[in-house]
mmCIF file with all atom_site columns, C-alpha atoms in Angstrom:
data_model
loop_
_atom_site.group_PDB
_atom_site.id
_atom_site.type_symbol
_atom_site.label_atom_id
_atom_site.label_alt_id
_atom_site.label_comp_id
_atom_site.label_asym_id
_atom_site.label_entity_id
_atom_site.label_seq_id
_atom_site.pdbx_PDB_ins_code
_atom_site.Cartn_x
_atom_site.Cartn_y
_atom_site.Cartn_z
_atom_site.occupancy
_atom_site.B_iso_or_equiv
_atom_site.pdbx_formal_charge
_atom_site.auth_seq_id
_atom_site.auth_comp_id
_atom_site.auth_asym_id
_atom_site.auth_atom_id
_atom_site.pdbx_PDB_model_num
ATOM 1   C CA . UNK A 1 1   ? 0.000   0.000   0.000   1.00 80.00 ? 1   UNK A CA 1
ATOM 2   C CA . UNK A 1 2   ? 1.026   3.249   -0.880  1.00 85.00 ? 2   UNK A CA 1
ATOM 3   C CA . UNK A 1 3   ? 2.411   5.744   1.687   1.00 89.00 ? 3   UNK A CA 1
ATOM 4   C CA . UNK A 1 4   ? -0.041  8.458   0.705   1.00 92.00 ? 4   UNK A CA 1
ATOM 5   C CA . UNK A 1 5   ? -3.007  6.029   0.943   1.00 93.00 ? 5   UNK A CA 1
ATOM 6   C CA . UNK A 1 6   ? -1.714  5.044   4.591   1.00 92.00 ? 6   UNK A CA 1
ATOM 7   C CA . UNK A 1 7   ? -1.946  8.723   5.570   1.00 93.00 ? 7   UNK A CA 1
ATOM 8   C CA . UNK A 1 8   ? -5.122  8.973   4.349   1.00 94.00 ? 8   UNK A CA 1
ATOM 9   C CA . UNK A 1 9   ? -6.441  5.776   6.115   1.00 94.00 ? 9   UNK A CA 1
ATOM 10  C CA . UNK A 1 10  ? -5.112  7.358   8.813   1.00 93.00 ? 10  UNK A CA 1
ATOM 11  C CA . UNK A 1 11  ? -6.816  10.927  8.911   1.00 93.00 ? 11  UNK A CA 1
ATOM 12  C CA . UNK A 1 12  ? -10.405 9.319   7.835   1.00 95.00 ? 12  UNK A CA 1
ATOM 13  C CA . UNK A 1 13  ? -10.169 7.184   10.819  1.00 94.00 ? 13  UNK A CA 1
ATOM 14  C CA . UNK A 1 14  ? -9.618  3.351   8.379   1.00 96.00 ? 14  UNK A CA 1
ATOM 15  C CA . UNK A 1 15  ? -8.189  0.304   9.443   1.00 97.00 ? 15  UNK A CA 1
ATOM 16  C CA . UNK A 1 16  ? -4.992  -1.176  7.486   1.00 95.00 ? 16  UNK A CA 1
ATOM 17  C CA . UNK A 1 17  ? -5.218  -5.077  7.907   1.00 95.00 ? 17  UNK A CA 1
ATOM 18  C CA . UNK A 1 18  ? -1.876  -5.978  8.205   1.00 95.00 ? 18  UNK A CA 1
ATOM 19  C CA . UNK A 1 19  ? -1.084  -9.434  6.117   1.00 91.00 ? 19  UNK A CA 1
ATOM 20  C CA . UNK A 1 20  ? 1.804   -11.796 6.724   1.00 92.00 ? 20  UNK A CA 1
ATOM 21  C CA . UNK A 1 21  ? 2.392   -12.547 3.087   1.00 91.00 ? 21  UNK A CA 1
ATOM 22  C CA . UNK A 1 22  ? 6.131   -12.634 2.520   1.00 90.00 ? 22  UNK A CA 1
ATOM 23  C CA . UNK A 1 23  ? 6.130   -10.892 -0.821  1.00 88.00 ? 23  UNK A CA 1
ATOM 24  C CA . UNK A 1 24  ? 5.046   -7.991  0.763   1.00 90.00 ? 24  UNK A CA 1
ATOM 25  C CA . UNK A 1 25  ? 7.264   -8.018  4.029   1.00 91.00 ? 25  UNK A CA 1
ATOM 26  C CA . UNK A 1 26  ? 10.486  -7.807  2.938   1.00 91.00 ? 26  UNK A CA 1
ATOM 27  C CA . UNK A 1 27  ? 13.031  -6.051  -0.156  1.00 91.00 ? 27  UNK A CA 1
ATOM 28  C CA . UNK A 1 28  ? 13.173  -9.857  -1.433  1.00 93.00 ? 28  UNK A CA 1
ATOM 29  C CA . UNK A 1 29  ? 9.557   -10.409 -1.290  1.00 91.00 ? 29  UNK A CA 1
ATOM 30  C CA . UNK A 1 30  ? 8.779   -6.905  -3.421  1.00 91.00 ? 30  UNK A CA 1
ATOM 31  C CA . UNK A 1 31  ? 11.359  -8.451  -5.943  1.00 94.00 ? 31  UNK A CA 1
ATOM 32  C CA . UNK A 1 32  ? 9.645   -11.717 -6.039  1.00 92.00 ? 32  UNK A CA 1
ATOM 33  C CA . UNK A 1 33  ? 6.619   -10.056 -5.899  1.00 92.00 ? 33  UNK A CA 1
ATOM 34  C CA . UNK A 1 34  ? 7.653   -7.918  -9.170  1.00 95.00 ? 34  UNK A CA 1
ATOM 35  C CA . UNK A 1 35  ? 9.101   -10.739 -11.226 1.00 96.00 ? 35  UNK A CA 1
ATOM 36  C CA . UNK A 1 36  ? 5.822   -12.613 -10.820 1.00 94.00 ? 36  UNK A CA 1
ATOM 37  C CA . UNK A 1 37  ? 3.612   -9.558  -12.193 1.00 95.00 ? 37  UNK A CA 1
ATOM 38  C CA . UNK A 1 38  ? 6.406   -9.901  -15.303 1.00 97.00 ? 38  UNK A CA 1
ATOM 39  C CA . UNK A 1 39  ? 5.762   -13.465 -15.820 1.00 96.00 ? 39  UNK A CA 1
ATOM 40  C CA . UNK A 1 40  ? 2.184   -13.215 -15.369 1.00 96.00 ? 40  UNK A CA 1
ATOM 41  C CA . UNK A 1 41  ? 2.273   -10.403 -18.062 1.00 96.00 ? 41  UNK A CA 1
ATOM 42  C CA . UNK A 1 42  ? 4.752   -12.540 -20.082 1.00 96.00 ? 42  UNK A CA 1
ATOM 43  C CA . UNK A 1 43  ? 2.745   -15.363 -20.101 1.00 96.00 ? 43  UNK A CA 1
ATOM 44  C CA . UNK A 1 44  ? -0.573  -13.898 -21.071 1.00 96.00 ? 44  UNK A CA 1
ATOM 45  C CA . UNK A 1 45  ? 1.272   -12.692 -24.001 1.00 95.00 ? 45  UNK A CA 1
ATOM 46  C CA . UNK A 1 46  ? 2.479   -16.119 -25.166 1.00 95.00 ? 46  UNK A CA 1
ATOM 47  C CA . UNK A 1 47  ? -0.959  -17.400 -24.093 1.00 96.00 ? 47  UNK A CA 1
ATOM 48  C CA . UNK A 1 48  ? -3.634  -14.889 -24.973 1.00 94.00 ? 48  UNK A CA 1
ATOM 49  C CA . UNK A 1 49  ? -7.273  -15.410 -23.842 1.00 93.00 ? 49  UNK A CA 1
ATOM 50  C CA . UNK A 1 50  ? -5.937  -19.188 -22.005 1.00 95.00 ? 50  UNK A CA 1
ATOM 51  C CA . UNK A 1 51  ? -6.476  -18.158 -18.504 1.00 95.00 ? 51  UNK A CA 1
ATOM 52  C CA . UNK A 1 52  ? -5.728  -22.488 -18.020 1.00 96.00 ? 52  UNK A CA 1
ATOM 53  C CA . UNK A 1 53  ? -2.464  -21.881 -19.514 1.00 96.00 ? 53  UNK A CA 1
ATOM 54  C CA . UNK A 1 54  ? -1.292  -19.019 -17.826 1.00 96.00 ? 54  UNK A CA 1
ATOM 55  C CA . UNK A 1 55  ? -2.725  -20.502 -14.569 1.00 95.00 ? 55  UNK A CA 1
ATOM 56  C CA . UNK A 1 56  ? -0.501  -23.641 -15.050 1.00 96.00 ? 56  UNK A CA 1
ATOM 57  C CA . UNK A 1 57  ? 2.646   -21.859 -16.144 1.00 96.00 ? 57  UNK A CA 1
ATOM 58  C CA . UNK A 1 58  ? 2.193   -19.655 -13.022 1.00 95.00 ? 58  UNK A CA 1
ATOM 59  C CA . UNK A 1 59  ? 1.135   -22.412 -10.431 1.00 93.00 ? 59  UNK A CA 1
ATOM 60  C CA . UNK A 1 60  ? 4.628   -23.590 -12.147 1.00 96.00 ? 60  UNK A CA 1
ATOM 61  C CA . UNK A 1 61  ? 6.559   -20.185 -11.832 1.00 95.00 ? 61  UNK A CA 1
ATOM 62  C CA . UNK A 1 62  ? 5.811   -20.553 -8.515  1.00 92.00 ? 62  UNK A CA 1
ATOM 63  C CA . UNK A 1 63  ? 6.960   -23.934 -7.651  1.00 92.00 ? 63  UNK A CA 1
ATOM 64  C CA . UNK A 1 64  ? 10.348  -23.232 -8.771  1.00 94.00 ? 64  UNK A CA 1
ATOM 65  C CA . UNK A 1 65  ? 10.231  -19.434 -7.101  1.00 92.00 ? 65  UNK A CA 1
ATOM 66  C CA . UNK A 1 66  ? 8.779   -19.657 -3.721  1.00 88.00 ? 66  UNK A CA 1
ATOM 67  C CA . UNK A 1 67  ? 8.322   -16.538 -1.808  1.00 86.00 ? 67  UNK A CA 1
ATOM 68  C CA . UNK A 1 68  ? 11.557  -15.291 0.046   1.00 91.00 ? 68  UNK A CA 1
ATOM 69  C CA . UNK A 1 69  ? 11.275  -16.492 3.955   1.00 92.00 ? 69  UNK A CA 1
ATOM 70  C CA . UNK A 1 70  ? 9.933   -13.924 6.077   1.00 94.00 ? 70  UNK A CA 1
ATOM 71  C CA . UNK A 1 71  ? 9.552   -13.923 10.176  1.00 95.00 ? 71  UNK A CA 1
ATOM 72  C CA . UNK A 1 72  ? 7.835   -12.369 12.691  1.00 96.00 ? 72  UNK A CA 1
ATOM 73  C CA . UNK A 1 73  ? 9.914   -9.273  13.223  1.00 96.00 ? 73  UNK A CA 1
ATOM 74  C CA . UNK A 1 74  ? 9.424   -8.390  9.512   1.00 96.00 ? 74  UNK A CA 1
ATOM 75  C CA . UNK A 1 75  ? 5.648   -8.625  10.331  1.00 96.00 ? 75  UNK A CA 1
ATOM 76  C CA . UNK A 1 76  ? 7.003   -6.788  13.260  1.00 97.00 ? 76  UNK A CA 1
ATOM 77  C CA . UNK A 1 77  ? 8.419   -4.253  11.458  1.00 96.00 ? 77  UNK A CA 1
ATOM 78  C CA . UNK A 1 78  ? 5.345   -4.057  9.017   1.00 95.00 ? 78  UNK A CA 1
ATOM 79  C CA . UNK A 1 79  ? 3.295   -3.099  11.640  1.00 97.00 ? 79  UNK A CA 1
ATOM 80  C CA . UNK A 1 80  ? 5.617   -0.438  12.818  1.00 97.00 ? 80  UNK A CA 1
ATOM 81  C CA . UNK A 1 81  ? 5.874   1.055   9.503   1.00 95.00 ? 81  UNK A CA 1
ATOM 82  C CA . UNK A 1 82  ? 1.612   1.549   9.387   1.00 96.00 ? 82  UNK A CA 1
ATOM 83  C CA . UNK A 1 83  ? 1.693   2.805   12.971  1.00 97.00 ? 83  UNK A CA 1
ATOM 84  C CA . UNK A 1 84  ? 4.047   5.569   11.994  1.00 95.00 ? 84  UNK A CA 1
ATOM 85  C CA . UNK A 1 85  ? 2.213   6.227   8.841   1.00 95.00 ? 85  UNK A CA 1
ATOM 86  C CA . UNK A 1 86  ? -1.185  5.832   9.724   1.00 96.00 ? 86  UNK A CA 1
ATOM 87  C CA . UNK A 1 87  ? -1.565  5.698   13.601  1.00 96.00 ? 87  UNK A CA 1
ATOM 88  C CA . UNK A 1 88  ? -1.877  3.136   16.266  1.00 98.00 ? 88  UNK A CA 1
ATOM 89  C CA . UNK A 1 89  ? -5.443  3.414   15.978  1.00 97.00 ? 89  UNK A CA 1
ATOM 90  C CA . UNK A 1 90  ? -5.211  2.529   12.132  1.00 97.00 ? 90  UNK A CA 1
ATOM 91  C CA . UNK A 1 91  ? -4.057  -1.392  12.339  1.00 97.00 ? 91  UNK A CA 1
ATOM 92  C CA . UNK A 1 92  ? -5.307  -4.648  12.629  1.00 97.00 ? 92  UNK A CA 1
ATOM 93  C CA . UNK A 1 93  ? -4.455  -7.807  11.481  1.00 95.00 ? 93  UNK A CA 1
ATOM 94  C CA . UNK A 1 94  ? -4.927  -8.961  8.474   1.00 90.00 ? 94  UNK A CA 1
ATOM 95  C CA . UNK A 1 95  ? -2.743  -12.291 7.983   1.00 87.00 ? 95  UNK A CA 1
ATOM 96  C CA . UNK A 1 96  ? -4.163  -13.878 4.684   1.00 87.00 ? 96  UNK A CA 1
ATOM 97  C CA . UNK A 1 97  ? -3.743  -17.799 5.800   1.00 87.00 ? 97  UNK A CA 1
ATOM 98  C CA . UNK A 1 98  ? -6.691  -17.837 3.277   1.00 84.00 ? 98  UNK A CA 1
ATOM 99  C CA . UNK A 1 99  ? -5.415  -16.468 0.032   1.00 79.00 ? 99  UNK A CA 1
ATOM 100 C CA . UNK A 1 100 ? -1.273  -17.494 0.660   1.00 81.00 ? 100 UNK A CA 1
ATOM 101 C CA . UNK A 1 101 ? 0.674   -20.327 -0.071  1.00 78.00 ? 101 UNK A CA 1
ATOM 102 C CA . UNK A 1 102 ? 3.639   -19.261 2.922   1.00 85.00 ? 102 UNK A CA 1
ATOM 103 C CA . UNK A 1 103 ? 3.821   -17.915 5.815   1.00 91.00 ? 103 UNK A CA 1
ATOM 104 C CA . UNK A 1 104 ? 6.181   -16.076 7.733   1.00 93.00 ? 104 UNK A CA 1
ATOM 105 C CA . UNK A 1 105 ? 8.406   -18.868 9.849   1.00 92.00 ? 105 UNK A CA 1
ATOM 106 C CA . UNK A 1 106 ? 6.852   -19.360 13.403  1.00 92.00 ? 106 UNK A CA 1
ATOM 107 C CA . UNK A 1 107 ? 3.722   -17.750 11.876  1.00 93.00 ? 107 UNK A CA 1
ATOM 108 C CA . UNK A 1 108 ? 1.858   -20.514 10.211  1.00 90.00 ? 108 UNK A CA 1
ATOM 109 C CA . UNK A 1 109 ? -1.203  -20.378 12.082  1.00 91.00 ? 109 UNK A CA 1
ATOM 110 C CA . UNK A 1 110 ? -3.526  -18.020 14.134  1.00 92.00 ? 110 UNK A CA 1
ATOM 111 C CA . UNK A 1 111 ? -2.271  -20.324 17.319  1.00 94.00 ? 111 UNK A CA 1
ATOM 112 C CA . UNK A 1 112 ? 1.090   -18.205 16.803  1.00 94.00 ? 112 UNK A CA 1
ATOM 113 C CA . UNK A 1 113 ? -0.740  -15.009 17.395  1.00 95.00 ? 113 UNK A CA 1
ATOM 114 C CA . UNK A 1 114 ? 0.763   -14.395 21.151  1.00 97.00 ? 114 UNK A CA 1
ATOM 115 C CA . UNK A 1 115 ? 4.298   -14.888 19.570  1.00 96.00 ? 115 UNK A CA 1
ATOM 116 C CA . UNK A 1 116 ? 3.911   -11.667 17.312  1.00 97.00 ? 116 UNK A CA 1
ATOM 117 C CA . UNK A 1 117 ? 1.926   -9.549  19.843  1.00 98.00 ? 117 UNK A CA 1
ATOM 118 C CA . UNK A 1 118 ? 4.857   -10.380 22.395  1.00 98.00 ? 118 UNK A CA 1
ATOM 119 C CA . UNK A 1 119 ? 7.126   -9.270  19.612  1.00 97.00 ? 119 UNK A CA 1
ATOM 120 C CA . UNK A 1 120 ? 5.406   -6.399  19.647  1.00 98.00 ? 120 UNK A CA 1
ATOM 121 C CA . UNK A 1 121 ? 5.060   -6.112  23.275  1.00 98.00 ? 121 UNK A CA 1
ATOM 122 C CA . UNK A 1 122 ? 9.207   -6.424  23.299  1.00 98.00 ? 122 UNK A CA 1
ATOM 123 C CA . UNK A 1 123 ? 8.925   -3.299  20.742  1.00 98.00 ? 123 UNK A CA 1
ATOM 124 C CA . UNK A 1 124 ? 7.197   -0.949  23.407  1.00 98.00 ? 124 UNK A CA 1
ATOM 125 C CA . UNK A 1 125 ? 3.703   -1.637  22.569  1.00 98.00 ? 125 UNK A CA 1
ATOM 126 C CA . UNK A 1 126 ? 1.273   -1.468  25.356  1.00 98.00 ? 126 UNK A CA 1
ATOM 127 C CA . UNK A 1 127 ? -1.324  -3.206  26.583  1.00 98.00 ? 127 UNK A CA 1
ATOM 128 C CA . UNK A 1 128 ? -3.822  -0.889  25.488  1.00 98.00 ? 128 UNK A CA 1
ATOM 129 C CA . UNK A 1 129 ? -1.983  -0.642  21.483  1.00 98.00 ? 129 UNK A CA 1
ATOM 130 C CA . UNK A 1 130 ? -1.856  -4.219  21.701  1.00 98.00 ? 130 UNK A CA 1
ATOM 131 C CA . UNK A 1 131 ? -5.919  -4.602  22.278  1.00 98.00 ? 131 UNK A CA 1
ATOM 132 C CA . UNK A 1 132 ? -5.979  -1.597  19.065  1.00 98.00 ? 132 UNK A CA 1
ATOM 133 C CA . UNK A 1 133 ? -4.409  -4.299  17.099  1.00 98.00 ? 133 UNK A CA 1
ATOM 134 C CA . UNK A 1 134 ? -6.186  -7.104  18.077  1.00 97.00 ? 134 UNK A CA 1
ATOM 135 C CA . UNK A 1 135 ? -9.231  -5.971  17.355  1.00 96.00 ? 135 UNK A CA 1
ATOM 136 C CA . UNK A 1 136 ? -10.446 -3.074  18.699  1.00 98.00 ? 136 UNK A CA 1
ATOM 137 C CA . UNK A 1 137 ? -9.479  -0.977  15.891  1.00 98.00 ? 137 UNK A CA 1
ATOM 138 C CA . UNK A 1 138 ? -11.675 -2.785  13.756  1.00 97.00 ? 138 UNK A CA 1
ATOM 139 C CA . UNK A 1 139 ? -14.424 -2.814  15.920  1.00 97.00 ? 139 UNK A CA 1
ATOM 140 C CA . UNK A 1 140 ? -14.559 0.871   16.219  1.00 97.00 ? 140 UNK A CA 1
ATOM 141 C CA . UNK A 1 141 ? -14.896 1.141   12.675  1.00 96.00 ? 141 UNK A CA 1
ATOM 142 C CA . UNK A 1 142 ? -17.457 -0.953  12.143  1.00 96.00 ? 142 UNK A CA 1
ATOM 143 C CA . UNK A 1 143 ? -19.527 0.879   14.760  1.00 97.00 ? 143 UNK A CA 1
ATOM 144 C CA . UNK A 1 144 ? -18.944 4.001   12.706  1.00 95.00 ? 144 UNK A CA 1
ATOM 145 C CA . UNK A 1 145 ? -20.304 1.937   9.550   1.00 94.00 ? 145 UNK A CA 1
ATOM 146 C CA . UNK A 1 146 ? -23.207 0.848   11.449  1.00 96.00 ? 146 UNK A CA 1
ATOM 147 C CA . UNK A 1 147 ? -23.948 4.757   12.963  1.00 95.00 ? 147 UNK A CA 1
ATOM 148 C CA . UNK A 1 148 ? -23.574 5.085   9.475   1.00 93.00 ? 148 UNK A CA 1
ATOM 149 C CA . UNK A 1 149 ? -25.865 3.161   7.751   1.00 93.00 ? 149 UNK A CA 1
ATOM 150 C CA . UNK A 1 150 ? -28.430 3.876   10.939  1.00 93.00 ? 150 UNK A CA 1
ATOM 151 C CA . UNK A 1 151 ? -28.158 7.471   9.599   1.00 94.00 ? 151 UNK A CA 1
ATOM 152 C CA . UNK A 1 152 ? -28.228 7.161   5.887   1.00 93.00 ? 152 UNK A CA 1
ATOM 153 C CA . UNK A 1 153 ? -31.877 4.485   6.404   1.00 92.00 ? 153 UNK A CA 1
ATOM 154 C CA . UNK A 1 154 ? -33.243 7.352   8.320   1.00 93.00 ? 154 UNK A CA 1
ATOM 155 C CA . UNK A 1 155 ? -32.336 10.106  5.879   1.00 94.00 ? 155 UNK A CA 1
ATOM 156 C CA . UNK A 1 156 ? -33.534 8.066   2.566   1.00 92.00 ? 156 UNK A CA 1
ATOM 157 C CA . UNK A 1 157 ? -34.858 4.855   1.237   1.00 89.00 ? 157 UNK A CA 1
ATOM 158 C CA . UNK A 1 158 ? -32.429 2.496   -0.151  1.00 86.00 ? 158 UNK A CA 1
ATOM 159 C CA . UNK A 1 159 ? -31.277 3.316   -4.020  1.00 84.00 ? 159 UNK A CA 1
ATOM 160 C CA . UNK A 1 160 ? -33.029 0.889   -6.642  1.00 86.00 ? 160 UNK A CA 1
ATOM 161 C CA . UNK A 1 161 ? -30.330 1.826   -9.232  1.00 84.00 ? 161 UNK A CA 1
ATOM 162 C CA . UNK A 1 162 ? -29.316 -0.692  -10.855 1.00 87.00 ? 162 UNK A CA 1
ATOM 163 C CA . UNK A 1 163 ? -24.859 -1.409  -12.420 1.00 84.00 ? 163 UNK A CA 1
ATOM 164 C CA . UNK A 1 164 ? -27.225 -1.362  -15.967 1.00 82.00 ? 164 UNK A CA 1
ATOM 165 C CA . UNK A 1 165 ? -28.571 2.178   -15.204 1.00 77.00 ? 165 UNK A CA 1
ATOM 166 C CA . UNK A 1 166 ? -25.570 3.449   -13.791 1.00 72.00 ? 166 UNK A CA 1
ATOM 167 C CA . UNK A 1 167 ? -23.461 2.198   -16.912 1.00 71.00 ? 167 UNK A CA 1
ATOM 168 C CA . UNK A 1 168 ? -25.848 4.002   -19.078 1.00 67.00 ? 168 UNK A CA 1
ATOM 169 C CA . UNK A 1 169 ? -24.850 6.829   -21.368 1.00 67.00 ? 169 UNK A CA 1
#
């Protein structure tokens, strides 16, 4: 994510989910990361309109190019990095065991969880940052959404537009 965006998630009161995906942890991973957009882009070149083919090649790419290890005090220091650009009360986590094939070492699982807050407990974060990160951020936002949406029903009915009608010249 952008810096500028994490500045703005921070002054409109957001939450950054913080994932654990090693591509985007580390120098190494944003390399990694990069040369798989090429070959992606590469091979839908060489195979246009074959999604099948381009999925194979890449489940391939990857095989022989596995993300770069990571650890917990790069998701450490990935959470330090929002805080100072966005705000202690702009993180949660995020981790993305669902949509990743690695992990950071030691954090395979949500079991590990304790291991990276007392990481970040060893970094100076409090109790009180600590329950921000765990979940309290997010809850607080989607209070707002629901104050939010409690508002908006009261104000109007709900739209009855339609993607069709929106498309529309």
């Amino acid at each position: 994510m952008p810096e500028d965006v994490l500045e703005l998630v921070g002054r409109v009161g957001g939450v950054v989910m913080v994932t654990f995906v090693p591509s985007f942890l580390t120098r190494e991973g944003a390399v990694a990361n990069a040369a798989s957009w090429e070959e992606a882009a590469r091979l839908r070149t060489e195979h246009p309109g074959d999604r099948r083919a381009v999925r194979e090649a890449m489940d391939a790419w990857f095989e022989a190019n596995p993300d770069p290890p990571a650890t917990i005090s790069d998701v450490a220091d990935h959470v330090d990095h929002v805080r100072d650009m966005a705000g202690i009360d702009h993180i949660g986590i995020g981790s993305d065991f669902d949509g990743s094939e690695s992990m950071p070492e030691g954090l395979e699982d949500v079991s590990r969880y304790p291991v990276l807050f007392a990481e970040l407990a060893d970094r100076g974060y409090g109790d009180e940052d600590l329950m921000k990160i765990a979940g309290r951020n997010v809850l607080r936002v989607m209070r707002e959404a629901e104050r939010t949406a409690t508002r908006l029903q009261a104000e109007r009915s709900p739209s009855t537009a339609t993607i069709d009608r929106l498309d529309a010249p």
